[in-house]
Structures are given as structure tokens and as C-alpha cells.
Coordinates of C-alpha atoms in Angstrom, one line a residue:
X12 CA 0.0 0.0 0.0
X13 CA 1.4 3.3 -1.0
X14 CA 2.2 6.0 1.7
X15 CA 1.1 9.5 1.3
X16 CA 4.1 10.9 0.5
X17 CA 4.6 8.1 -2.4
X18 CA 1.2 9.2 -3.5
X19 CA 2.3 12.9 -4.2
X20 CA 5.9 12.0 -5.3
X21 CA 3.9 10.0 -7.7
X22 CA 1.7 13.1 -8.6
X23 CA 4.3 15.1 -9.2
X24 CA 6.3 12.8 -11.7
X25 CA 2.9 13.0 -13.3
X26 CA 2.6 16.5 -13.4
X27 CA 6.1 17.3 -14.9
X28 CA 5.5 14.4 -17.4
X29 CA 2.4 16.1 -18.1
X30 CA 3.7 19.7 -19.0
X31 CA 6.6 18.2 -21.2
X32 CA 4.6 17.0 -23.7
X33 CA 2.9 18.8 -26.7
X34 CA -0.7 18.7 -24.9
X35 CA 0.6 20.8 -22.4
X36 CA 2.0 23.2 -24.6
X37 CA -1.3 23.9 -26.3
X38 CA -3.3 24.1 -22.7
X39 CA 0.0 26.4 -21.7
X40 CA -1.0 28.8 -25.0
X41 CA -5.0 29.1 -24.0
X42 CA -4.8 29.4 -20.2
X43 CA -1.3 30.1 -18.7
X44 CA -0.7 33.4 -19.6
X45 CA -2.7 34.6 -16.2
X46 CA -0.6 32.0 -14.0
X47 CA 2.6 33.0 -15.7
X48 CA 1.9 36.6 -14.8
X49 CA 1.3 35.6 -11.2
X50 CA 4.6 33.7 -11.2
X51 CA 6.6 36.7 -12.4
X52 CA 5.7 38.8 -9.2
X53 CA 5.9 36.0 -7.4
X54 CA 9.7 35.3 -8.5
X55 CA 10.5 39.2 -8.1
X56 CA 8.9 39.2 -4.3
X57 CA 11.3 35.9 -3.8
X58 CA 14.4 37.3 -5.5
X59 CA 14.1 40.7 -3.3
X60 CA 13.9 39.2 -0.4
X61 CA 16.3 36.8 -0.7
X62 CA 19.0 36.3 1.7
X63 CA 21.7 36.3 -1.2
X64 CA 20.8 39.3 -2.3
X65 CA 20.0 41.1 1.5
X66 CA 24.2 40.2 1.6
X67 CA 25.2 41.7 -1.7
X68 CA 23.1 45.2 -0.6
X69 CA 25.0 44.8 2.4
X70 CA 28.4 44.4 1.0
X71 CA 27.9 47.1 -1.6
X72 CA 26.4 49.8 1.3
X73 CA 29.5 48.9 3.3
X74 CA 32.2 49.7 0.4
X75 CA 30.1 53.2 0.0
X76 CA 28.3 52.0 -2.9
X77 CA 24.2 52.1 -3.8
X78 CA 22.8 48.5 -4.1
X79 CA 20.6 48.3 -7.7
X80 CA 16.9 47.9 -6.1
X81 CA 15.5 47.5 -9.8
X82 CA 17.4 44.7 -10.4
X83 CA 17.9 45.6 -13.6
X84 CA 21.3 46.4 -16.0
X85 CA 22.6 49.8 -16.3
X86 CA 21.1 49.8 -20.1
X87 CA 17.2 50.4 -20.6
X88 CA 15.9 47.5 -22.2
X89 CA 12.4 47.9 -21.2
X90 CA 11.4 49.4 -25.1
X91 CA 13.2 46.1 -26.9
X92 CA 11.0 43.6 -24.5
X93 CA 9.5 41.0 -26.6
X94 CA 6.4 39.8 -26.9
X95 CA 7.2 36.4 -26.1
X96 CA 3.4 35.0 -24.7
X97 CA 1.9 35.8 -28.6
X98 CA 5.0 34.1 -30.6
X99 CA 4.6 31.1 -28.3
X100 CA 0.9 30.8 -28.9
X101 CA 1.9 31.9 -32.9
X102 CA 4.2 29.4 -33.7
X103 CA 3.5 26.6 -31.4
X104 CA 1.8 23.7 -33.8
X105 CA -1.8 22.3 -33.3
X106 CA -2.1 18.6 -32.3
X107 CA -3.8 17.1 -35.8
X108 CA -4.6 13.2 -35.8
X109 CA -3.9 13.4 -39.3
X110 CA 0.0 14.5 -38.5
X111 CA 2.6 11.0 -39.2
X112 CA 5.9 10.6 -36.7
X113 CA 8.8 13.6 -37.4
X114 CA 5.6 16.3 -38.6
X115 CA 6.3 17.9 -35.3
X116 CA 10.0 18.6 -35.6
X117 CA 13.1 15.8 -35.9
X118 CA 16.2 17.6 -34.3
X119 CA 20.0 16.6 -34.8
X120 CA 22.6 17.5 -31.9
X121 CA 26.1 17.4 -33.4
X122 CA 28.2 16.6 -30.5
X123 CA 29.5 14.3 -27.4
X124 CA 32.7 13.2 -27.0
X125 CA 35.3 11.0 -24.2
X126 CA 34.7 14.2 -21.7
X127 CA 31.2 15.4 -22.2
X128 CA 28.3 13.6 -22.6
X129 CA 26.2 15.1 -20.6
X130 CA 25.9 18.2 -22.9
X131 CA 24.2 16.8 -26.0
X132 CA 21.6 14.6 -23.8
X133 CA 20.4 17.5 -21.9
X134 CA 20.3 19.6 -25.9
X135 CA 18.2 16.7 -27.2
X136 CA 16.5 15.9 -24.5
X137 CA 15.1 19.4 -24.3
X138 CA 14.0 19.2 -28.2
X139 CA 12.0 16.0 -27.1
X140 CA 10.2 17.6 -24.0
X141 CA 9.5 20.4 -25.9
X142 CA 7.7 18.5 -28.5
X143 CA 9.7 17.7 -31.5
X144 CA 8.8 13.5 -32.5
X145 CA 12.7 12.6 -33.3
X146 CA 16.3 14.0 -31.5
X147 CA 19.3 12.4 -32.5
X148 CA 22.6 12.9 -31.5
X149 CA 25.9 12.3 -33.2
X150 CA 29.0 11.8 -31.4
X151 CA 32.1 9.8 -30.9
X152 CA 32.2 6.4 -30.0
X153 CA 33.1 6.8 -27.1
X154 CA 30.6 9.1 -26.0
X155 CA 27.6 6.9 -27.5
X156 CA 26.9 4.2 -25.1
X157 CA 27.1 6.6 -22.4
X158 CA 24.6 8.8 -23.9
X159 CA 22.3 5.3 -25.2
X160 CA 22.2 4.8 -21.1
X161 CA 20.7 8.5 -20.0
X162 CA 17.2 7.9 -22.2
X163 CA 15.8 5.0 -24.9
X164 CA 14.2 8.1 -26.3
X165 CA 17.0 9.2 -28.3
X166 CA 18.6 8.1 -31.5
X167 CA 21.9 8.1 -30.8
X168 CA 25.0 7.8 -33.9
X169 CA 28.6 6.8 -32.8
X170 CA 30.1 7.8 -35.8
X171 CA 32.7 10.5 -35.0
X172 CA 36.4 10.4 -34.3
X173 CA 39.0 12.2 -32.7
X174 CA 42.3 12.4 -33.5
X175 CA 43.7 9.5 -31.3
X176 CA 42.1 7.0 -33.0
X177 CA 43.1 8.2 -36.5
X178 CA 46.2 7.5 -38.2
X179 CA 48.1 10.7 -40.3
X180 CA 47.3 9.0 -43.5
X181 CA 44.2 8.0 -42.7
X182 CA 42.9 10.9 -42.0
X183 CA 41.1 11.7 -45.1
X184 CA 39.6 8.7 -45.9
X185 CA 38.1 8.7 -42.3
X186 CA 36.7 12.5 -42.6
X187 CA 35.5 11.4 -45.7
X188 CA 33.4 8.3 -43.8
X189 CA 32.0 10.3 -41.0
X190 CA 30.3 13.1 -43.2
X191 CA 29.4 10.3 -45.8
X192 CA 27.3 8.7 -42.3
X193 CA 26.0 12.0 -41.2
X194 CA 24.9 13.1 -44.8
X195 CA 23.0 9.8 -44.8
X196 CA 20.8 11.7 -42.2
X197 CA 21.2 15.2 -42.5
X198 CA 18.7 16.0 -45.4
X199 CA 15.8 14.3 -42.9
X200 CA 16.3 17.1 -40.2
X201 CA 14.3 20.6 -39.6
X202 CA 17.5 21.9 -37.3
X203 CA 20.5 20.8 -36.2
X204 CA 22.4 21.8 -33.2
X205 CA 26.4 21.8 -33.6
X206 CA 28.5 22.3 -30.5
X207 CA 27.2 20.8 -26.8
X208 CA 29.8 18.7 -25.4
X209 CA 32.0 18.6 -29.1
X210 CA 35.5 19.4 -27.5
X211 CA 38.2 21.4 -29.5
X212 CA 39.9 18.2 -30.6
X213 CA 41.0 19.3 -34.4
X214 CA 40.6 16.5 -36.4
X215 CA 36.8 16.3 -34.6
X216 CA 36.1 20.6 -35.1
X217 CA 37.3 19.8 -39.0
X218 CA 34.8 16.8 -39.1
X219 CA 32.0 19.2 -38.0
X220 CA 33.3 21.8 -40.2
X221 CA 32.3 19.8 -43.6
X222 CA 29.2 18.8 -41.7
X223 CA 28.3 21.9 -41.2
X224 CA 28.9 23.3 -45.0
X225 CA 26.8 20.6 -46.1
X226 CA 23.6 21.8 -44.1
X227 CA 24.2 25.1 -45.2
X228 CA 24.2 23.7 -48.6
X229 CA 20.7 22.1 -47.6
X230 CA 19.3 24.7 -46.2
X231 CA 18.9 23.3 -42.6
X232 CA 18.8 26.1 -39.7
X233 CA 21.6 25.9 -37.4
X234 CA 21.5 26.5 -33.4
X235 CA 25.3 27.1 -32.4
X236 CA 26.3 26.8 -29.1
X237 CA 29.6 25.3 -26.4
X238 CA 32.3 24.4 -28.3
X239 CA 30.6 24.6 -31.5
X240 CA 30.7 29.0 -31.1
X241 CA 35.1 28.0 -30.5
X242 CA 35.1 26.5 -34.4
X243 CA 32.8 29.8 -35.6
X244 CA 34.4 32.4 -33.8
X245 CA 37.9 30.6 -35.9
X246 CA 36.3 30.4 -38.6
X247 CA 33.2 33.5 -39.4
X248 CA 33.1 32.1 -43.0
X249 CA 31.2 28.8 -42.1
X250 CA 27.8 30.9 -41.2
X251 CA 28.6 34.3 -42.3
X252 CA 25.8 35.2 -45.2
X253 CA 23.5 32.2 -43.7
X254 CA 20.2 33.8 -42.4
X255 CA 19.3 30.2 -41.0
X256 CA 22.5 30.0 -38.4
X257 CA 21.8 31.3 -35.1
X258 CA 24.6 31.4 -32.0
X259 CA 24.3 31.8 -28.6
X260 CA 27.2 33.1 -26.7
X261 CA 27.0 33.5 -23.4
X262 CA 29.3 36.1 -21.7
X263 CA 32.3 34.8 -22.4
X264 CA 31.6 33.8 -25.6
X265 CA 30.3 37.1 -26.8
X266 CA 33.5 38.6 -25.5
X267 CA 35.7 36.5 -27.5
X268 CA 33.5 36.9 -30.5
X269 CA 33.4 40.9 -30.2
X270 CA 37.0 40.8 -29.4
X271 CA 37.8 38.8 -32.9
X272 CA 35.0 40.7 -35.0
X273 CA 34.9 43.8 -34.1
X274 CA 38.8 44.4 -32.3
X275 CA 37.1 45.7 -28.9
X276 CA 35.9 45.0 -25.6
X277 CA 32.4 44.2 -24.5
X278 CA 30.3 47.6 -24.2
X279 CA 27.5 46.8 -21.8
X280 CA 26.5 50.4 -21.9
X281 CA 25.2 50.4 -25.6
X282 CA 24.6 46.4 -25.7
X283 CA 21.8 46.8 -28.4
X284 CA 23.8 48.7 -30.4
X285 CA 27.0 46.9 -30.0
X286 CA 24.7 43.8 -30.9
X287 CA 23.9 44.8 -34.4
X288 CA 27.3 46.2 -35.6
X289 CA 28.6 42.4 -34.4
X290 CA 25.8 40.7 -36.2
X291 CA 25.9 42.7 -39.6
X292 CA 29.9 42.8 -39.3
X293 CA 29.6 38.5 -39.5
X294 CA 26.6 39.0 -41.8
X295 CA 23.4 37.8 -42.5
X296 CA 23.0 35.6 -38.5
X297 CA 20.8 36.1 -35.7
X298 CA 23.0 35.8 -32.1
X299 CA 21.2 35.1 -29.0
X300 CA 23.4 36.9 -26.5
X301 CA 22.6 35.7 -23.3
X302 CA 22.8 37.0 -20.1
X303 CA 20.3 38.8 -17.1
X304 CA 18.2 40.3 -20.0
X305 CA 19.1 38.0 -23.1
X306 CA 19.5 40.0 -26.3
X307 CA 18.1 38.7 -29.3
X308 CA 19.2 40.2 -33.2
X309 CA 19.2 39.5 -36.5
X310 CA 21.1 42.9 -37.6
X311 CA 17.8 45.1 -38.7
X312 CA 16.0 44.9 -35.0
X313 CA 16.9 43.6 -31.3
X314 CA 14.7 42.5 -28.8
X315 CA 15.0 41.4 -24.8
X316 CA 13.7 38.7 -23.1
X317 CA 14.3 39.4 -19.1
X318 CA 12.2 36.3 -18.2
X319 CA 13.6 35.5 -14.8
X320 CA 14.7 31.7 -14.3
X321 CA 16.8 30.2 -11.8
X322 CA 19.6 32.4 -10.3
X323 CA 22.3 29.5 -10.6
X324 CA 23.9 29.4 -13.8
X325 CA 25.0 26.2 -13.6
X326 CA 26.6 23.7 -16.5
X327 CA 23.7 22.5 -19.0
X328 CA 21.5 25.6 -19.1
X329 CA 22.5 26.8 -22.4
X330 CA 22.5 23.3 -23.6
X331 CA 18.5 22.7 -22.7
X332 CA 18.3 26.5 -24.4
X333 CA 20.1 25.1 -27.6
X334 CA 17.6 22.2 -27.6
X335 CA 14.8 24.6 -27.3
X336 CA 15.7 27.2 -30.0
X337 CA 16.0 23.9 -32.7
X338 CA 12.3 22.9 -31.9
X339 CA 11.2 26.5 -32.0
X340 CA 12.7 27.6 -34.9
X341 CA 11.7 24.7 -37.0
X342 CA 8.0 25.7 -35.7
X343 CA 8.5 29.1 -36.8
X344 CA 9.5 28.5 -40.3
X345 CA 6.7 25.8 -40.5
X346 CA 4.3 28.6 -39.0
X347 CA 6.0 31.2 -41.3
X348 CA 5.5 29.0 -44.7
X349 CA 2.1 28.5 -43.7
X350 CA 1.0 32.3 -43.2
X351 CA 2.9 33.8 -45.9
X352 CA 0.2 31.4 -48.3
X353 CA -2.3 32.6 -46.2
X354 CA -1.2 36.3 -47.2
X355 CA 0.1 37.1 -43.6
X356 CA 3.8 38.4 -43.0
X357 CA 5.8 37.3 -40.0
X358 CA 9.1 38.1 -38.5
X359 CA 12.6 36.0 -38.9
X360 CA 12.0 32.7 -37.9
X361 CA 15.5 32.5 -36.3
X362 CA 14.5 35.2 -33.7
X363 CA 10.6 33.9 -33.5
X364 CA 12.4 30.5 -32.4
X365 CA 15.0 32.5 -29.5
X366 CA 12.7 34.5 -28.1
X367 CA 10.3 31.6 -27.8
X368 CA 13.2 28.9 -26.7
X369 CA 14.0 31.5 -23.9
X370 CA 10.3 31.9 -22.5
X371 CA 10.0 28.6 -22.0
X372 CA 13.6 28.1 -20.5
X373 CA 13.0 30.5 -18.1
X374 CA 9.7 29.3 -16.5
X375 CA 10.6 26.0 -16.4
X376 CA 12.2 26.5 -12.4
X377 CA 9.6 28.7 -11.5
X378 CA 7.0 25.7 -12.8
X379 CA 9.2 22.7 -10.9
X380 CA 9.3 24.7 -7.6
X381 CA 5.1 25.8 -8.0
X382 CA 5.0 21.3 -8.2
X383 CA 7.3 20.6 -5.4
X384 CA 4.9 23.2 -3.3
X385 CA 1.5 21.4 -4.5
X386 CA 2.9 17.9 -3.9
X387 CA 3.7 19.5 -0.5
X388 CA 0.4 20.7 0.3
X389 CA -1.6 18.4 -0.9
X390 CA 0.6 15.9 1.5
X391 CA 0.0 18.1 4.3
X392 CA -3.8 18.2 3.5
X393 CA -3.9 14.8 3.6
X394 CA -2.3 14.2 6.9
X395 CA -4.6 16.5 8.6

């Protein structure tokens, strides 16, 4: 006989399960956005009154300093605020029993190797939860039965190589093998993900290279992120010109990226601004610059989404965000191919699919702890 507390653990595994799949996100599109709303003063009551930040006010009072009460960065980014609620509700797809397996989205994650497998699970994971039918990762052999072990759900491909298992002169003919097994696949795919747990080992960043000339040649939207924003920032020509490539730096990514493009430091105080020269500089991308407001642009407008998450910023966030934009942005040019025969203009799907990628991203915390305090409830409601 199950105990109480089973019962509610059991309720919440339920509930969680429940909101990751595509169901949910249609319910979350009709009915959320008043519960959402709720949750964001909610979150800001918590975050002020946090003990965390109570210190830092402290510290910054007692060096002669006035703490920030708003919160916010020194830059206004209220104006640029996106409308993230509509584009979720825009491009989000309608459950059809008519639609076949891989109609909702198949994702690729290029990545995974002897040191990180963690980042390409949580990348395709994501795409899965969020609703895409097919994720599939490619990465070395090494890294595959690893990955096989975290979920049956994903389709996993050991067929990259790093350089100490290749032989000078066999180099070529073993480049040539890996992009001859990933182009068997590639041409199936509505995004592909290059970069979450890839390493910098160079004979695997030239692999990915050719890989990822041959879905520009396709015409697949690519989500850049990790290791994969290392071989870009070396090489701008790989997704300069491509209106389908989207990065997302984080902060010390974007440094390293205005350092190389545009020979200067970081200037938080004109972010926006700074933003589009880098973006029109590379040419023709959309750049997801994360940080406490993310900046989204695809050089002719920016927009912010200052959705509040979790305050860690631990490893695997920006791979579940990576995972996220792929499933998104395939939605949005879906959505966008439908409207424009319906006579209706959108916006770029790249930036449709970031701003949406991040809304979700950042209630998903605020979601898991509103569970954990239902299941807690409930159990004490029970007991009395």
C-alpha cells in the first residue's frame, strides 16, 4: 500500500511528465498566460527578499556604494521587451490526428565526446520535452553508449572520431566516412544543433566543419552553441551570409566573438547597439546573447527577453536553451511557410524560435518549484 508521501511524489512525476509534452504546450497557449503573470511577481517578491541578495546590498552599502533595487542592468531595455506569450501561442503547432511521426519537428545534436556527454543529452533531450517526435545525436564512439544509457528516447549515432584514434594518412579517408554517415541523415532534419559537449579536438572541429557546410548547402537552420561558437568564432566564414544560423554566446563567448569581429571590448553600456554592428559585421545571422536580460538580433532589430529563471547558472543551461531554439525555430518557419500562403507576413523565424526557446527556458524553475509546493500541500492536507 502506497504511503502519502509516495502518492504525491507519484503526482508530481505525473505533473512534470504532463507539461513536457505537446498537450501541455497547447493548454500552456490558452490558459497560462494569467498563471505566468502571477509567477513573475511572485519570482521578483522571492528574488528581493532573498537572503543572497539582502548580503550583496550589504556588502555594496558597506564599500560606500548604492545597491541596484530594480534589479535591472545599467542599459534600458524595457522598449526592446519582446512579446514572447503571442509568438509562443503563434508558432506553437496544433495537435492534428492526421499528422505522421517527425511532422512535429526531428532535431539533430552534433556533439559528445570522451569528456562530455552530458551536454548533447540534456540539448536533445530538451528538443523532445519540448515537443519535437525525433532527436538524435551524433558523437564519438566513445561518447555513444554513455549517452544510449541516459534515455531510450534518443537516436543516438557513434560515428565520430577524434584524432587519437586516426592515423596521419588516414585521415582523409576517415573524414570522408563520418560526413558520408552523417549526410545519410542530415537532409531528414528541420535543425541541427552543432557544439554541446563537441570538445576542441581538431581533427573532430574539421569533421564538424564539412558537416556543417553541407547543411548550409541544404538549407537546414543551425542553433550554435559550447564548443561549436570555438570553431565559428575561428572560422566567421562557415555561417557568415546564412540567415538560418543562429549562435548563442554567453558572456564569455560574446567577448571572444566581439573581441575577434569587431577588435574591442564588450560595451554593456550600448549592448543593443554593439549587438547589431557584431551581427551585420559577421553578416546575415541572428546571435542570441545571453545574459540577465538576453539579447536577441538579426542585424535590422533587437529585442530582450528578461524572463527570470533560476539564479544559478550552472553547466547544461544553455545546452536545454540550444535544444529549445532547434524545436522552435523549426516551428516558426513551418508557421511562417504557412502564413505567408495565407497572405500574412511574419518576423525571422530565427529570432521567433530565440525569443520563444528562452520563454520557456526561463519558467521552467519557477514551474518545478510551483510542483514541489503542490505535492507539499496536498501531503499536508492529507495528513490533517
Amino acid at each position: 500500500m502506497q504511503t502519502p508521501l509516495l502518492e504525491m511524489l507519484f503526482s508530481f512525476s505525473w505533473i512534470v511528465d504532463w507539461y513536457s509534452c505537446r498537450a501541455q504546450l497547447l493548454f500552456f497557449q490558452h490558459e497560462m498566460g494569467t498563471w505566468f503573470r502571477l509567477l513573475d511577481i511572485q519570482r521578483v517578491r522571492l528574488w528581493e527578499s532573498s537572503t543572497i541578495l539582502r548580503r550583496q546590498h550589504f556588502l555594496i552599502r558597506s564599500l560606500g556604494g548604492k545597491p541596484d533595487q530594480s534589479g535591472s542592468a545599467k542599459m534600458n531595455l524595457a522598449a526592446l521587451e519582446a512579446d514572447a506569450m503571442s509568438i509562443l501561442k503563434t508558432i506553437t503547432p496544433t495537435l492534428d490526428p492526421i499528422l505522421h511521426k517527425g511532422q512535429a519537428g526531428k532535431v539533430a545534436v552534433i556533439g559528445g565526446c570522451r569528456e562530455y556527454t552530458g551536454a548533447p543529452y540534456f540539448a536533445a533531450i530538451s528538443a523532445l520535452k519540448i515537443g519535437a517526435d525525433l532527436s538524435h545525436v551524433f558523437c564519438t564512439k566513445d561518447a555513444a553508449p554513455i549517452i544510449k544509457s541516459y534515455s531510450p528516447e534518443l537516436i543516438v549515432h557513434p560515428v565520430l572520431e577524434e584524432s587519437y584514434s586516426v592515423r596521419g594518412e588516414e585521415g582523409i579517408h576517415v573524414s570522408s566516412k563520418v560526413l558520408a554517415e552523417v549526410d545519410k541523415w542530415l537532409e531528414r532534419f528541420d535543425c541541427v544543433v552543432i557544439g554541446p559537449g563537441l570538445g576542441r579536438d581538431p581533427f573532430l572541429l574539421h569533421c564538424v566543419t564539412e558537416i556543417m557546410k553541407h547543411a548550409r548547402q541544404l538549407n537546414i537552420p543551425i542553433v550554435i552553441d559550447g564548443d561549436g561558437l570555438f570553431l565559428v568564432t575561428n572560422n566567421l566564414d562557415l555561417v557568415s551570409g546564412y540567415p538560418l544560423a543562429v549562435l548563442t554566446p554567453n558572456v564569455n563567448e560574446y567577448k571572444r566573438l566581439v573581441q575577434k569581429v569587431l577588435n574591442c571590448e564588450v560595451n554593456d553600456q550600448n549592448a543593443p547597439g554593439e549587438l547589431i554592428s557584431l551581427v551585420n559585421r559577421i553578416g546575415g545571422i541572428t546571435i542570441l546573447r545571453k545574459g540577465r536580460s538576453d539579447l536577441i538580433s538579426d542585424g535590422e532589430t533587437v529585442c530582450s527577453v528578461s524572463i527570470f529563471g533560476s539564479p544559478r547558472r550552472c553547466g547544461g543551461q544553455g545546452d536545454i536553451l540550444s535544444g529549445s531554439v532547434a524545436v522552435f525555430l523549426s516551428w516558426a518557419r513551418q508557421s511562417i511557410s504557412v502564413k505567408e500562403d495565407l497572405g500574412i507576413r511574419l518576423e525571422n523565424p530565427t529570432v521567433l524560435g530565440c525569443v520563444a526557446g528562452h520563454k520557456l527556458r526561463g519558467y521552467l524553475p519557477c514551474l518545478i518549484i510551483q510542483c514541489f509546493k503542490l505535492a507539499y500541500t496536498l501531503c499536508q492536507n492529507h495528513n490533517t
